[in-house]
PDB file of C-alpha atoms in Angstrom:
ATOM      1  CA  MET M   1       4.623 -13.134  -4.174  1.00 91.00           C
ATOM      2  CA  GLN M   2       1.680 -10.866  -4.787  1.00 95.00           C
ATOM      3  CA  VAL M   3      -0.001  -8.557  -2.292  1.00 95.00           C
ATOM      4  CA  THR M   4      -3.184  -6.666  -3.122  1.00 96.00           C
ATOM      5  CA  ARG M   5      -4.608  -4.018  -0.816  1.00 96.00           C
ATOM      6  CA  VAL M   6      -7.847  -2.215  -1.687  1.00 97.00           C
ATOM      7  CA  VAL M   7      -9.059   0.522   0.659  1.00 95.00           C
ATOM      8  CA  ASP M   8     -12.367   2.400   0.436  1.00 93.00           C
ATOM      9  CA  SER M   9     -11.181   5.772   1.702  1.00 91.00           C
ATOM     10  CA  ARG M  10     -14.761   6.870   2.505  1.00 88.00           C
ATOM     11  CA  THR M  11     -14.260   4.928   5.752  1.00 84.00           C
ATOM     12  CA  ARG M  12     -10.893   6.538   6.556  1.00 85.00           C
ATOM     13  CA  ARG M  13      -9.674   9.895   7.766  1.00 84.00           C
ATOM     14  CA  ARG M  14      -9.696  12.957   5.529  1.00 86.00           C
ATOM     15  CA  GLN M  15      -5.884  13.152   5.573  1.00 88.00           C
ATOM     16  CA  LEU M  16      -5.732   9.813   3.747  1.00 88.00           C
ATOM     17  CA  GLN M  17      -8.219  11.035   1.156  1.00 90.00           C
ATOM     18  CA  MET M  18      -6.057  14.111   0.560  1.00 91.00           C
ATOM     19  CA  LYS M  19      -2.840  12.050   0.380  1.00 93.00           C
ATOM     20  CA  THR M  20      -4.409   9.962  -2.381  1.00 95.00           C
ATOM     21  CA  GLY M  21      -5.415  12.901  -4.561  1.00 95.00           C
ATOM     22  CA  VAL M  22      -9.165  12.930  -3.997  1.00 93.00           C
ATOM     23  CA  GLY M  23     -10.715  15.932  -5.741  1.00 91.00           C
ATOM     24  CA  LEU M  24      -7.576  16.990  -7.628  1.00 93.00           C
ATOM     25  CA  ASN M  25      -7.464  17.486 -11.370  1.00 93.00           C
ATOM     26  CA  GLU M  26      -4.966  15.514 -13.480  1.00 94.00           C
ATOM     27  CA  GLU M  27      -2.350  18.296 -13.513  1.00 95.00           C
ATOM     28  CA  GLU M  28      -2.528  18.698  -9.725  1.00 96.00           C
ATOM     29  CA  PHE M  29      -2.354  14.915  -9.277  1.00 96.00           C
ATOM     30  CA  ASP M  30       0.731  14.595 -11.501  1.00 96.00           C
ATOM     31  CA  ARG M  31       2.432  17.481  -9.691  1.00 97.00           C
ATOM     32  CA  GLY M  32       1.630  15.888  -6.309  1.00 96.00           C
ATOM     33  CA  VAL M  33       3.156  12.597  -7.446  1.00 96.00           C
ATOM     34  CA  ASP M  34       6.271  14.366  -8.815  1.00 95.00           C
ATOM     35  CA  GLU M  35       6.694  16.283  -5.540  1.00 95.00           C
ATOM     36  CA  GLY M  36       6.203  13.144  -3.433  1.00 93.00           C
ATOM     37  CA  ALA M  37       3.098  14.578  -1.757  1.00 95.00           C
ATOM     38  CA  LEU M  38       0.787  11.798  -2.999  1.00 96.00           C
ATOM     39  CA  GLY M  39       0.912   8.061  -2.526  1.00 93.00           C
ATOM     40  CA  HIS M  40       2.108   5.558   0.013  1.00 91.00           C
ATOM     41  CA  VAL M  41       5.611   6.435   1.148  1.00 90.00           C
ATOM     42  CA  GLY M  42       7.935   3.443   1.032  1.00 92.00           C
ATOM     43  CA  LEU M  43       5.912   1.056  -1.136  1.00 94.00           C
ATOM     44  CA  MET M  44       8.972   0.144  -3.235  1.00 95.00           C
ATOM     45  CA  GLU M  45      10.959  -0.532  -0.078  1.00 94.00           C
ATOM     46  CA  SER M  46       8.064  -2.655   1.204  1.00 93.00           C
ATOM     47  CA  ALA M  47       8.119  -4.731  -1.994  1.00 95.00           C
ATOM     48  CA  ALA M  48      11.833  -5.398  -1.574  1.00 95.00           C
ATOM     49  CA  LEU M  49      11.442  -6.120   2.151  1.00 93.00           C
ATOM     50  CA  ALA M  50       8.540  -8.520   1.554  1.00 91.00           C
ATOM     51  CA  ALA M  51      10.578 -10.444  -1.016  1.00 92.00           C
ATOM     52  CA  LEU M  52      13.610 -10.601   1.270  1.00 91.00           C
ATOM     53  CA  GLY M  53      11.375 -11.708   4.132  1.00 87.00           C
ATOM     54  CA  VAL M  54      10.404 -14.886   2.260  1.00 85.00           C
ATOM     55  CA  GLY M  55      13.953 -15.572   1.103  1.00 88.00           C
ATOM     56  CA  LEU M  56      13.878 -14.046  -2.376  1.00 90.00           C
ATOM     57  CA  GLU M  57      16.770 -11.937  -3.651  1.00 94.00           C
ATOM     58  CA  VAL M  58      16.117  -8.451  -5.035  1.00 96.00           C
ATOM     59  CA  ASP M  59      18.331  -6.362  -7.302  1.00 95.00           C
ATOM     60  CA  GLU M  60      15.833  -3.868  -8.729  1.00 96.00           C
ATOM     61  CA  VAL M  61      12.514  -2.235  -7.808  1.00 97.00           C
ATOM     62  CA  ASP M  62      10.112   0.005  -9.698  1.00 97.00           C
ATOM     63  CA  GLU M  63       6.856   1.777  -9.017  1.00 97.00           C
ATOM     64  CA  SER M  64       3.900   3.284 -10.852  1.00 97.00           C
ATOM     65  CA  ILE M  65       1.363   5.749  -9.456  1.00 97.00           C
ATOM     66  CA  ASP M  66      -1.861   6.483 -11.319  1.00 97.00           C
ATOM     67  CA  PRO M  67      -5.115   8.278 -10.488  1.00 98.00           C
ATOM     68  CA  VAL M  68      -8.383   6.405  -9.957  1.00 97.00           C
ATOM     69  CA  GLU M  69     -11.338   8.161 -11.616  1.00 95.00           C
ATOM     70  CA  ALA M  70     -14.939   8.168 -10.402  1.00 92.00           C
ATOM     71  CA  ASP M  71     -17.470   6.058 -12.323  1.00 89.00           C
ATOM     72  CA  GLU M  72     -20.197   8.276 -10.827  1.00 89.00           C
ATOM     73  CA  ASP M  73     -20.494  11.323  -8.552  1.00 89.00           C
ATOM     74  CA  MET M  74     -18.831  10.443  -5.222  1.00 85.00           C
ATOM     75  CA  GLN M  75     -19.147  11.984  -1.766  1.00 78.00           C
ATOM     76  CA  GLY M  76     -16.024  12.581   0.276  1.00 71.00           C
ATOM     77  CA  ASP M  77     -15.569  14.081   3.727  1.00 69.00           C
ATOM     78  CA  GLY M  78     -17.415  17.355   3.123  1.00 74.00           C
ATOM     79  CA  PHE M  79     -17.037  17.468  -0.679  1.00 76.00           C
ATOM     80  CA  THR M  80     -18.284  15.902  -3.905  1.00 85.00           C
ATOM     81  CA  VAL M  81     -16.159  14.534  -6.746  1.00 88.00           C
ATOM     82  CA  PRO M  82     -17.976  14.489 -10.094  1.00 91.00           C
ATOM     83  CA  LYS M  83     -17.997  11.492 -12.447  1.00 90.00           C
ATOM     84  CA  GLY M  84     -14.571  11.302 -14.110  1.00 90.00           C
ATOM     85  CA  GLY M  85     -12.899  13.225 -11.270  1.00 92.00           C
ATOM     86  CA  ILE M  86     -10.026  11.781  -9.269  1.00 95.00           C
ATOM     87  CA  VAL M  87     -11.184   9.736  -6.270  1.00 95.00           C
ATOM     88  CA  GLY M  88      -7.928   8.063  -5.308  1.00 96.00           C
ATOM     89  CA  ILE M  89      -4.722   6.382  -6.272  1.00 97.00           C
ATOM     90  CA  LYS M  90      -3.492   3.088  -7.705  1.00 98.00           C
ATOM     91  CA  GLN M  91       0.117   2.459  -6.778  1.00 98.00           C
ATOM     92  CA  VAL M  92       2.064  -0.620  -7.799  1.00 98.00           C
ATOM     93  CA  ALA M  93       5.562  -1.558  -6.625  1.00 98.00           C
ATOM     94  CA  ARG M  94       7.467  -4.468  -8.087  1.00 97.00           C
ATOM     95  CA  ALA M  95      10.701  -6.117  -6.980  1.00 97.00           C
ATOM     96  CA  PHE M  96      12.897  -8.044  -9.425  1.00 97.00           C
ATOM     97  CA  HIS M  97      15.795 -10.459  -9.309  1.00 96.00           C
ATOM     98  CA  GLU M  98      17.793 -11.002 -12.503  1.00 95.00           C
ATOM     99  CA  GLY M  99      14.953  -9.471 -14.535  1.00 94.00           C
ATOM    100  CA  LYS M 100      12.252 -11.726 -13.057  1.00 95.00           C
ATOM    101  CA  GLU M 101       9.460 -10.228 -10.957  1.00 95.00           C
ATOM    102  CA  VAL M 102       9.641 -11.735  -7.456  1.00 95.00           C
ATOM    103  CA  ALA M 103       7.224  -9.453  -5.587  1.00 95.00           C
ATOM    104  CA  LEU M 104       4.258  -7.313  -6.566  1.00 97.00           C
ATOM    105  CA  LEU M 105       2.490  -4.918  -4.188  1.00 97.00           C
ATOM    106  CA  ASP M 106      -0.726  -3.534  -5.692  1.00 98.00           C
ATOM    107  CA  LEU M 107      -2.349  -0.773  -3.628  1.00 97.00           C
ATOM    108  CA  THR M 108      -5.607   1.007  -4.454  1.00 97.00           C
ATOM    109  CA  ILE M 109      -6.980   3.642  -2.103  1.00 96.00           C
ATOM    110  CA  ALA M 110     -10.085   5.380  -3.440  1.00 95.00           C
ATOM    111  CA  LEU M 111     -13.514   6.655  -2.482  1.00 93.00           C
ATOM    112  CA  GLY M 112     -15.911   3.764  -3.072  1.00 91.00           C
ATOM    113  CA  ALA M 113     -13.176   1.294  -4.056  1.00 93.00           C
ATOM    114  CA  PRO M 114     -14.918  -2.043  -4.756  1.00 92.00           C
ATOM    115  CA  GLN M 115     -14.239  -5.109  -2.589  1.00 95.00           C
ATOM    116  CA  PRO M 116     -11.941  -3.577   0.051  1.00 96.00           C
ATOM    117  CA  ARG M 117      -9.503  -6.271   1.143  1.00 96.00           C
ATOM    118  CA  ASP M 118      -5.987  -7.349   1.934  1.00 95.00           C
ATOM    119  CA  GLU M 119      -4.885 -10.319  -0.119  1.00 96.00           C
ATOM    120  CA  ILE M 120      -1.526 -12.087   0.053  1.00 94.00           C
ATOM    121  CA  GLU M 121      -0.459 -14.862  -2.286  1.00 94.00           C
ATOM    122  CA  LEU M 122       2.789 -16.792  -2.078  1.00 90.00           C
ATOM    123  CA  ILE M 123       3.251 -18.606  -5.347  1.00 86.00           C
ATOM    124  CA  GLY M 124       4.940 -21.993  -5.153  1.00 83.00           C
ATOM    125  CA  ASP M 125       4.382 -25.585  -4.232  1.00 84.00           C
ATOM    126  CA  PRO M 126       2.463 -25.448  -2.031  1.00 88.00           C
ATOM    127  CA  GLY M 127       1.118 -21.977  -2.648  1.00 89.00           C
ATOM    128  CA  ILE M 128      -0.552 -19.961   0.062  1.00 93.00           C
ATOM    129  CA  LYS M 129      -3.332 -17.414  -0.352  1.00 95.00           C
ATOM    130  CA  VAL M 130      -4.735 -15.316   2.489  1.00 95.00           C
ATOM    131  CA  LEU M 131      -7.732 -13.016   2.067  1.00 95.00           C
ATOM    132  CA  ILE M 132      -8.883 -10.514   4.682  1.00 94.00           C
ATOM    133  CA  PRO M 133     -12.265  -9.164   3.520  1.00 95.00           C
ATOM    134  CA  GLY M 134     -12.585  -5.470   4.351  1.00 92.00           C
ATOM    135  CA  GLY M 135      -8.830  -5.214   4.926  1.00 90.00           C
ATOM    136  CA  THR M 136      -6.877  -4.163   7.985  1.00 86.00           C
ATOM    137  CA  PRO M 137      -7.172  -0.518   9.115  1.00 77.00           C
ATOM    138  CA  GLY M 138      -3.721   0.968   8.474  1.00 72.00           C
ATOM    139  CA  ASP M 139      -3.576   3.278  11.502  1.00 70.00           C
ATOM    140  CA  LYS M 140      -4.461   0.479  13.943  1.00 72.00           C
ATOM    141  CA  ALA M 141      -2.059  -1.962  12.266  1.00 72.00           C
ATOM    142  CA  THR M 142       0.807   0.533  12.531  1.00 73.00           C
ATOM    143  CA  VAL M 143       0.188   1.101  16.243  1.00 78.00           C
ATOM    144  CA  TRP M 144      -0.125  -2.664  16.830  1.00 72.00           C
ATOM    145  CA  THR M 145       3.198  -3.258  15.068  1.00 73.00           C
ATOM    146  CA  VAL M 146       5.048  -0.647  17.107  1.00 77.00           C
ATOM    147  CA  VAL M 147       3.595  -1.784  20.442  1.00 80.00           C
ATOM    148  CA  HIS M 148       4.364  -5.457  19.775  1.00 73.00           C
ATOM    149  CA  ALA M 149       7.866  -4.761  18.443  1.00 75.00           C
ATOM    150  CA  ALA M 150       8.896  -2.756  21.517  1.00 78.00           C
ATOM    151  CA  PRO M 151       9.636  -5.770  23.769  1.00 77.00           C
ATOM    152  CA  LEU M 152      11.550  -7.435  20.924  1.00 73.00           C
ATOM    153  CA  VAL M 153      13.951  -4.517  20.456  1.00 75.00           C
ATOM    154  CA  GLN M 154      14.437  -3.945  24.183  1.00 76.00           C
ATOM    155  CA  GLY M 155      18.001  -4.895  25.045  1.00 74.00           C
ATOM    156  CA  SER M 156      19.084  -5.082  21.384  1.00 77.00           C
ATOM    157  CA  GLU M 157      22.461  -3.849  20.209  1.00 79.00           C
ATOM    158  CA  PRO M 158      22.503  -0.178  19.134  1.00 83.00           C
ATOM    159  CA  GLY M 159      21.846   0.466  15.445  1.00 83.00           C
ATOM    160  CA  LEU M 160      19.182  -0.028  12.822  1.00 82.00           C
ATOM    161  CA  ILE M 161      16.861  -2.989  13.315  1.00 77.00           C
ATOM    162  CA  SER M 162      14.456  -4.005  10.560  1.00 76.00           C
ATOM    163  CA  VAL M 163      11.497  -6.339  10.838  1.00 76.00           C
ATOM    164  CA  LEU M 164      13.736  -9.008   9.292  1.00 77.00           C
ATOM    165  CA  ASP M 165      15.953  -8.819  12.394  1.00 74.00           C
ATOM    166  CA  LEU M 166      13.086  -9.473  14.810  1.00 71.00           C
ATOM    167  CA  PRO M 167      12.168 -12.990  15.935  1.00 69.00           C
ATOM    168  CA  ALA M 168       9.063 -14.274  14.154  1.00 62.00           C
ATOM    169  CA  GLY M 169       5.940 -15.454  15.925  1.00 47.00           C
ATOM    170  CA  ARG M 170       6.289 -13.573  19.175  1.00 44.00           C
TER     171      ARG M 170
END
């Protein structure tokens, strides 16, 4: 399974631009990653959850977080990032079973990121590939998920419920 998400953060809120390191120098970016202030929280867990959701076992996950540099001067929300400056983040999470990669989540969020999209590919026979040009706005998708999950968890037993516990297709 491979999931690619590319987000042009020029179209998103300033908080997202800041969370992805826009305008920082390399030292500041590295410190932000080390402190957990930069990047998508929970991407490794999402890789494991996605694999489990399609029936794949997971025994290890890893993650890399790297800066995206500007190919030219870029305009942010009230600021300019010069060519070579940091305009975003590339974060990759991978899930493994017995040393074999079973899920890859590849996330790029950057000012001017080319070909914004959400792309999901399930590799197999038959394989499935879904492409959403422009991608799905994260804030709206999160709200949609919470609102539509509420009736499904109503009346559930107390305790932690994950998306894997919810009925599909409702």
